Structure formats: C-alpha cells, structure tokens
C-alpha cells in the first residue's frame, strides 16, 4: 500500500478528548453541563445501535444524555410536542431526531421544528442556508468529520480540485459547501454524471458518499490524491458479513496519497462531531467562546 492511512478512529478519540476538556472547563468555570437529547421513534435495529452509542459517548465526555424512545405508531403531533418541550428546556443544548422516521411522519417538518441553534445534526433549513451563505451554522456531522480530517492532513485546502460523489442533503451537498468554504474547486457528481471516471481522475480530493460497495476502483484515482470514503456497505464475502466503503480500498490505496479505511475512517468521526456540535451549541447558548477547531 502506497497511501498514508487516515486513521478516523484515532482522530475521533482526539476530538472526543478536546470535547471532554472543554466540557470540564464549562463545568469548572461556569457551572454548566452541556446536554444532548436523542429521540428515537420505533425499533429499527441499526438506529437503536446508533442511539445507544451516541448516549454512551455523550456521557463519556462528561455531558448529560437524555434519551427519548417513542413507539413506532406515535402520532406525529406527539413527536412535535416533545421537540417543542426540548426546544424550551435550557438543560438541552442539542437535539437529534434519529432518522429514518416511520412512514407516517413528515421528516422535513419534524427536522424544521427543532430550534436551529439546537439542531446538532445541521439539517434544519436555517442551518443549510447559513452554511450555503458562509455564515456561522450548525454543520452536519459526517461532512464536518471529513473536513476535519482533510484539514488535519493537508493544512490548507485552498485551490485544490475536489470531487464529491453523491448529492444527498446529509452528506454530499454540505460536504461540497464545506470544501467550497475552504476554497477548493468543487465538482458534485451523482448518478447522472457523464463519464464519472474522468471526473474523478481530475480530483486532488475525492469524497465518495454513494452507498454502492467498492464502486470507485483504484484506476479512477489520480496519483497522490486524498480519498475520503464515506460509504458504509454491508456485504457478504467468503461467507462472512463484512463492511466495505464506496471505494475499492486495496486498488485505491496503491494510487492515493492518503485514504480513509472502512471501517475506522469517517464512521467514528460522525459521533465525535455530534459531541463537538453539542459543546459548540452550548457555548453559543451561553455567549461563551467556542472551542477552537471543533467546527467549520
Ligand atoms: P443517498 O442519500 O442514498 O445518496 C447517494 C448519492 O449517490 C445520490 O446523490 C446518488 O445520485 C449518488 N449515486 C448513486 N449511484 C451512483 C452512481 N452509480 N454514480 C454516481 N453517483 C451515484 O446516500 P447518503 O445518505 O448520502 O449516504 C451515502 C453513503 O454514506 C451510504 O453508504 C451511507 O451508509 C454512508 N453514510 C455514512 C455515514 C458515516 O457516518 N460514515 C453517514 C451518512 C452516510 P442521485 O442523487 O442522482 O440519485
């Protein structure tokens, strides 16, 4: 393997350490403990795992964790009432409603009912607009984690050619905005992009957020490029269940300058950035200085 491995697991541990330090300082100097509320509707097994993991890591960095579990058939009005209550609770600095929601609920309506300053997922339309216009916002966790790793590896991203494969609201679009904010020349590719291999070959930075196992082969990667693989795909290989990314790691690592593995790359950074966003939201709520390096 020629590429440097970008170790998201180690980086996430460092971010959690910075969050924990800031939380300790908030408690000591101001008597404030940041709080994160996570709302889970229904019993989707993957969502249950995520919510448990978020709660555990929230407590580990010294913050208060509030978990709200609602039945799958809860009326939408009840969920909106809970969000209203959390919006008005000063002990809660961050609110995350675990997606996907059951079919009878309108996800956009639910997300946009969260107070923007507590929207630690960064999905509220106000935060999307603030990010798009280069203003201070809550930044979606997964792209924020990717940006942190890229900044750490390169220092300045200014002038680099970046290709983001995927245009979802939760990863592709905010990732492109963040790269643009750091003065990259950004191309957003998607399922209708013509000649994707050629588009990717131009890139100094490739962020793959597609959801197709090992779709990007090594010969699409420019020699020395940095590859950030957001994909999490469960496949069967040699009779075993394994996790793979959207990039064919083995062949891409032969050409890339640096690459994130799956698992152990972008994944661990997402929850670390959720904690970072919560401490940032808490500082903003109290008009206190924000921790350095924990937001875009
Ligand atoms: P999504 O909403 O399904 O979006 C996928 C995007 O990929 C769409 O924009 C789609 O284009 C594009 N696409 C599909 N097939 C393509 C092709 N053949 N060529 C080029 N583009 C293609 O997915 P998402 O929510 O952004 O997630 C993407 C991946 O990241 C998934 O594997 C997901 O599990 C993973 N993920 C990981 C984390 C983490 O913490 N590491 C967080 C979130 C997501 P169209 O718009 O044209 O359909």
Coordinates of C-alpha atoms and ligand atoms in Angstrom, one line a residue:
X1 CA 0.0 0.0 0.0
X2 CA 1.4 3.3 -1.1
X3 CA -1.1 5.7 0.6
X4 CA -1.0 7.1 4.1
X5 CA -3.8 5.7 6.2
X6 CA -6.0 8.5 7.6
X7 CA -7.0 6.9 11.0
X8 CA -10.5 8.2 11.8
X9 CA -10.7 6.1 14.9
X10 CA -7.6 7.8 16.4
X11 CA -8.7 11.2 15.1
X12 CA -12.2 10.7 16.7
X13 CA -10.6 9.8 20.0
X14 CA -8.6 13.1 19.8
X15 CA -11.8 15.1 19.0
X16 CA -13.6 13.5 21.9
X17 CA -10.7 14.3 24.2
X18 CA -10.9 18.0 23.1
X19 CA -14.7 18.0 23.7
X20 CA -14.2 16.4 27.2
X21 CA -11.6 19.1 28.1
X22 CA -14.0 21.8 27.1
X23 CA -16.9 20.2 28.9
X24 CA -14.7 20.0 32.1
X25 CA -13.8 23.7 31.7
X26 CA -17.5 24.7 31.2
X27 CA -18.4 22.9 34.4
X28 CA -15.5 24.2 36.5
X29 CA -15.6 27.8 35.3
X30 CA -19.3 28.3 34.6
X31 CA -21.2 25.5 36.4
X32 CA -22.6 24.4 33.0
X33 CA -23.0 20.8 31.8
X34 CA -23.9 20.6 28.1
X35 CA -26.8 18.3 27.4
X36 CA -27.7 16.3 24.3
X37 CA -31.2 14.9 23.7
X38 CA -31.6 12.0 21.3
X39 CA -35.1 11.0 20.1
X40 CA -35.7 7.5 18.7
X41 CA -39.1 6.7 17.1
X42 CA -39.7 3.0 16.5
X43 CA -37.4 0.0 16.8
X44 CA -35.2 0.0 13.7
X45 CA -32.2 -2.2 14.9
X46 CA -29.5 -0.1 13.3
X47 CA -31.0 3.1 14.8
X48 CA -31.1 1.5 18.2
X49 CA -27.4 0.7 18.0
X50 CA -26.6 4.3 16.9
X51 CA -28.7 5.8 19.6
X52 CA -27.1 3.6 22.3
X53 CA -23.6 4.5 21.1
X54 CA -24.4 8.2 21.0
X55 CA -25.7 8.1 24.6
X56 CA -22.7 6.2 25.8
X57 CA -20.2 8.6 24.2
X58 CA -22.1 11.7 25.4
X59 CA -21.8 10.5 29.0
X60 CA -18.1 9.6 28.5
X61 CA -17.2 13.1 27.6
X62 CA -19.0 14.4 30.7
X63 CA -22.2 15.7 29.1
X64 CA -25.7 14.9 30.1
X65 CA -27.5 12.5 27.8
X66 CA -31.3 12.5 27.5
X67 CA -32.8 9.6 25.6
X68 CA -36.5 9.6 24.4
X69 CA -37.9 6.5 22.9
X70 CA -41.3 6.6 21.3
X71 CA -43.3 3.8 19.8
X72 CA -43.3 3.4 16.0
X73 CA -47.0 4.3 15.9
X74 CA -46.6 7.5 17.9
X75 CA -48.7 10.3 16.3
X76 CA -46.6 13.0 14.6
X77 CA -48.2 15.6 16.9
X78 CA -46.7 13.9 20.0
X79 CA -43.2 13.9 18.5
X80 CA -43.6 17.6 17.6
X81 CA -44.8 18.3 21.2
X82 CA -41.7 16.6 22.6
X83 CA -39.4 18.6 20.3
X84 CA -41.2 21.8 21.5
X85 CA -40.5 20.8 25.1
X86 CA -36.8 20.1 24.3
X87 CA -36.5 23.4 22.4
X88 CA -37.6 25.2 25.6
X89 CA -35.5 23.2 28.0
X90 CA -32.4 25.1 28.9
X91 CA -30.6 21.9 30.0
X92 CA -30.8 20.6 26.5
X93 CA -28.2 22.2 24.1
X94 CA -28.5 19.7 21.3
X95 CA -31.5 17.8 19.9
X96 CA -31.1 14.9 17.5
X97 CA -34.0 13.0 16.0
X98 CA -32.7 9.7 14.7
X99 CA -33.6 9.1 11.1
X100 CA -35.3 7.5 9.3
X101 CA -38.7 8.2 10.9
X102 CA -41.7 5.9 10.4
X103 CA -43.5 6.5 7.1
X104 CA -46.5 8.4 8.7
X105 CA -44.2 11.2 9.8
X106 CA -43.0 14.1 7.6
X107 CA -39.2 14.2 8.1
X108 CA -38.8 17.7 6.8
X109 CA -41.5 19.1 9.1
X110 CA -40.0 17.3 12.1
X111 CA -36.4 18.5 11.4
X112 CA -37.5 22.0 10.8
X113 CA -39.4 22.1 14.1
X114 CA -36.1 21.7 16.0
X115 CA -34.7 25.1 17.2
X116 CA -31.9 25.8 14.7
X117 CA -29.4 26.6 17.4
X118 CA -30.0 23.2 19.0
X119 CA -30.0 21.3 15.6
X120 CA -26.7 19.5 16.2
X121 CA -27.3 17.4 13.0
X122 CA -27.3 20.6 11.0
X123 CA -30.3 19.5 8.9
X124 CA -32.6 22.4 9.7
X125 CA -33.3 24.6 6.7
X126 CA -31.9 27.6 8.5
X127 CA -28.6 25.9 9.1
X128 CA -28.5 24.7 5.5
X129 CA -29.0 28.3 4.4
X130 CA -26.4 29.7 6.8
X131 CA -23.8 27.1 5.6
X132 CA -24.6 27.9 2.0
X133 CA -24.0 31.6 2.6
X134 CA -20.8 31.1 4.5
X135 CA -22.3 32.1 7.9
X136 CA -21.9 30.5 11.3
X137 CA -24.2 27.5 11.4
X138 CA -24.5 24.0 12.9
X139 CA -22.6 21.8 10.4
X140 CA -23.8 18.3 9.6
X141 CA -21.6 15.8 11.5
X142 CA -20.4 13.4 8.8
X143 CA -19.1 16.1 6.3
X144 CA -17.7 18.1 9.3
X145 CA -15.7 15.0 10.3
X146 CA -14.4 14.6 6.7
X147 CA -13.4 18.3 6.6
X148 CA -11.5 18.0 9.9
X149 CA -9.5 15.0 8.6
X150 CA -8.8 16.8 5.3
X151 CA -7.6 20.0 7.1
X152 CA -5.5 17.9 9.5
X153 CA -3.8 16.1 6.6
X154 CA -3.3 19.0 4.2
X155 CA -3.3 22.1 6.3
X156 CA -4.8 24.4 3.7
X157 CA -7.2 23.0 1.0
X158 CA -7.1 26.2 -0.9
X159 CA -7.1 25.8 -4.7
X160 CA -7.4 22.0 -4.6
X161 CA -9.7 20.2 -7.1
X162 CA -12.3 18.3 -5.1
X163 CA -14.9 15.9 -6.4
X164 CA -17.8 14.8 -4.1
X165 CA -19.6 11.7 -5.4
X166 CA -23.2 11.9 -4.1
X167 CA -25.6 14.8 -3.7
X168 CA -27.6 13.9 -0.6
X169 CA -28.7 16.6 1.8
X170 CA -26.9 14.9 4.7
X171 CA -23.5 14.2 3.1
X172 CA -22.9 15.2 -0.5
X173 CA -24.3 18.8 -0.6
X174 CA -23.0 20.0 2.8
X175 CA -19.6 18.4 2.0
X176 CA -19.4 20.4 -1.2
X177 CA -20.3 23.6 0.6
X178 CA -17.6 23.0 3.2
X179 CA -15.0 22.3 0.6
X180 CA -16.0 25.4 -1.3
X181 CA -15.8 27.3 2.0
X182 CA -12.2 26.2 2.2
X183 CA -11.6 27.4 -1.3
X184 CA -11.5 24.1 -3.2
X185 CA -12.7 24.0 -6.8
X186 CA -15.7 21.6 -6.2
X187 CA -17.5 19.2 -8.5
X188 CA -20.6 17.4 -7.3
X189 CA -21.1 14.1 -9.1
X190 CA -24.2 11.9 -9.0
X191 CA -26.0 9.1 -10.8
X192 CA -26.5 11.2 -14.0
X193 CA -22.9 12.4 -14.2
X194 CA -21.3 11.7 -17.6
X195 CA -18.0 9.9 -17.6
X196 CA -17.6 9.7 -13.8
X197 CA -14.2 8.0 -14.1
X198 CA -12.8 11.1 -15.9
X199 CA -14.3 13.5 -13.5
X200 CA -12.8 11.6 -10.5
X201 CA -9.4 11.4 -12.2
X202 CA -9.1 15.2 -12.1
X203 CA -9.5 15.4 -8.3
X204 CA -6.9 16.1 -5.7
X205 CA -9.6 15.2 -3.1
X206 CA -12.2 12.6 -3.7
X207 CA -15.1 12.2 -1.2
X208 CA -17.3 9.2 -2.0
X209 CA -20.8 9.2 -0.5
X210 CA -22.8 6.9 -2.7
X211 CA -23.8 3.8 -0.9
X212 CA -22.5 1.3 -3.5
X213 CA -19.9 -1.2 -2.3
X214 CA -16.5 -0.6 -3.8
X215 CA -17.8 1.3 -6.7
X216 CA -14.7 3.5 -7.2
X217 CA -11.8 1.5 -8.4
X218 CA -8.2 2.5 -8.0
X219 CA -7.7 3.4 -11.6
X220 CA -10.1 6.3 -11.2
X221 CA -7.9 7.8 -8.6
X222 CA -5.3 10.4 -9.5
X223 CA -1.8 9.5 -8.3
X224 CA -1.3 11.1 -4.9
X225 CA -5.0 12.2 -4.4
X226 CA -6.6 12.1 -1.0
X227 CA -9.6 9.7 -0.8
X228 CA -12.3 10.1 1.9
X229 CA -14.7 7.1 1.8
X230 CA -18.0 7.9 3.5
X231 CA -19.8 4.7 2.3
X232 CA -20.8 2.1 4.8
X233 CA -22.0 -1.1 2.9
X234 CA -22.5 -4.5 4.5
X235 CA -21.7 -7.3 2.0
X236 CA -21.1 -11.0 2.2
X237 CA -17.5 -12.0 1.3
X238 CA -16.0 -15.5 1.8
X239 CA -19.1 -16.5 3.7
X240 CA -18.7 -13.6 6.2
X241 CA -20.6 -10.4 6.7
X242 CA -18.1 -7.5 6.2
X243 CA -18.3 -3.7 6.0
X244 CA -16.8 -2.0 2.9
X245 CA -16.8 1.5 1.6
X246 CA -17.8 3.0 -1.7
X247 CA -14.1 2.9 -2.8
X248 CA -12.2 -0.3 -3.6
X249 CA -9.7 0.2 -0.8
X250 CA -7.0 -2.2 -2.0
X251 CA -6.6 -0.7 -5.5
X252 CA -7.2 2.9 -4.4
X253 CA -4.6 2.7 -1.7
X254 CA -2.0 1.8 -4.4
X255 CA -2.5 5.2 -6.1
X256 CA -3.8 7.6 -3.5
X257 CA -1.6 9.8 -1.4
X258 CA -3.9 9.3 1.6
X259 CA -7.1 7.3 2.2
X260 CA -9.6 6.6 4.9
X261 CA -10.4 2.9 5.7
X262 CA -13.8 1.4 6.2
X263 CA -14.5 0.7 9.0
X264 CA -12.3 3.0 11.1
X265 CA -12.4 6.1 8.9
X266 CA -15.3 8.5 8.5
X267 CA -17.7 6.5 10.7
X268 CA -16.1 7.2 14.1
X269 CA -15.8 10.9 13.3
X270 CA -19.5 11.3 12.9
X271 CA -20.4 10.8 16.5
X272 CA -17.3 12.7 17.7
X273 CA -18.6 15.6 15.6
X274 CA -22.1 15.3 17.1
X275 CA -20.5 15.8 20.5
X276 CA -18.4 18.7 19.2
X277 CA -21.5 20.3 17.8
X278 CA -23.3 19.9 21.2
X279 CA -20.5 21.7 23.1
X280 CA -20.4 24.4 20.4
X281 CA -24.2 24.9 20.7
X282 CA -23.8 25.1 24.5
X283 CA -21.1 27.8 24.2
X284 CA -23.2 29.8 21.8
X285 CA -26.3 29.5 24.0
X286 CA -24.3 30.9 26.9
X287 CA -22.4 33.5 24.9
X288 CA -19.1 31.9 25.7
X289 CA -16.1 31.4 23.5
X290 CA -16.4 28.4 21.3
X291 CA -13.7 25.7 21.4
X292 CA -11.1 26.0 18.7
X293 CA -11.1 23.6 15.8
X294 CA -14.3 21.8 16.6
X295 CA -16.5 23.4 13.9
X296 CA -16.1 24.5 10.3
Ligands
LIG1 P1 -28.0 8.7 -0.5 O1 -29.0 9.7 0.1 O2 -28.6 7.4 -1.0 O3 -27.3 9.4 -1.7 C1 -26.5 8.7 -2.6 C2 -25.9 9.6 -3.7 O4 -25.1 8.8 -4.6 C3 -27.0 10.2 -4.6 O5 -26.8 11.5 -4.8 C4 -26.9 9.4 -5.9 O6 -27.2 10.2 -7.0 C5 -25.5 9.0 -5.9 N1 -25.3 7.8 -6.7 C6 -26.0 6.7 -6.7 N2 -25.5 5.8 -7.6 C7 -24.5 6.5 -8.3 C8 -23.6 6.2 -9.3 N3 -23.7 5.0 -9.9 N4 -22.7 7.1 -9.7 C9 -22.6 8.3 -9.1 N5 -23.4 8.6 -8.1 C10 -24.3 7.8 -7.7 O7 -26.9 8.3 0.5 P2 -26.2 9.1 1.7 O8 -27.1 9.2 2.8 O9 -25.5 10.4 1.2 O10 -25.1 8.1 2.1 C11 -24.1 7.7 1.2 C12 -23.2 6.6 1.8 O11 -22.6 7.1 3.0 C13 -24.0 5.4 2.3 O12 -23.2 4.2 2.2 C14 -24.2 5.6 3.8 O13 -24.4 4.5 4.6 C15 -23.0 6.3 4.1 N6 -23.0 7.2 5.3 C16 -22.0 7.1 6.2 C17 -22.0 7.9 7.3 C18 -20.9 7.8 8.3 O14 -21.0 8.2 9.4 N7 -19.8 7.3 7.9 C19 -23.0 8.9 7.5 C20 -24.0 9.0 6.5 C21 -24.0 8.2 5.4 P3 -28.7 10.7 -7.4 O15 -28.9 11.9 -6.5 O16 -28.6 11.1 -8.8 O17 -29.6 9.6 -7.1

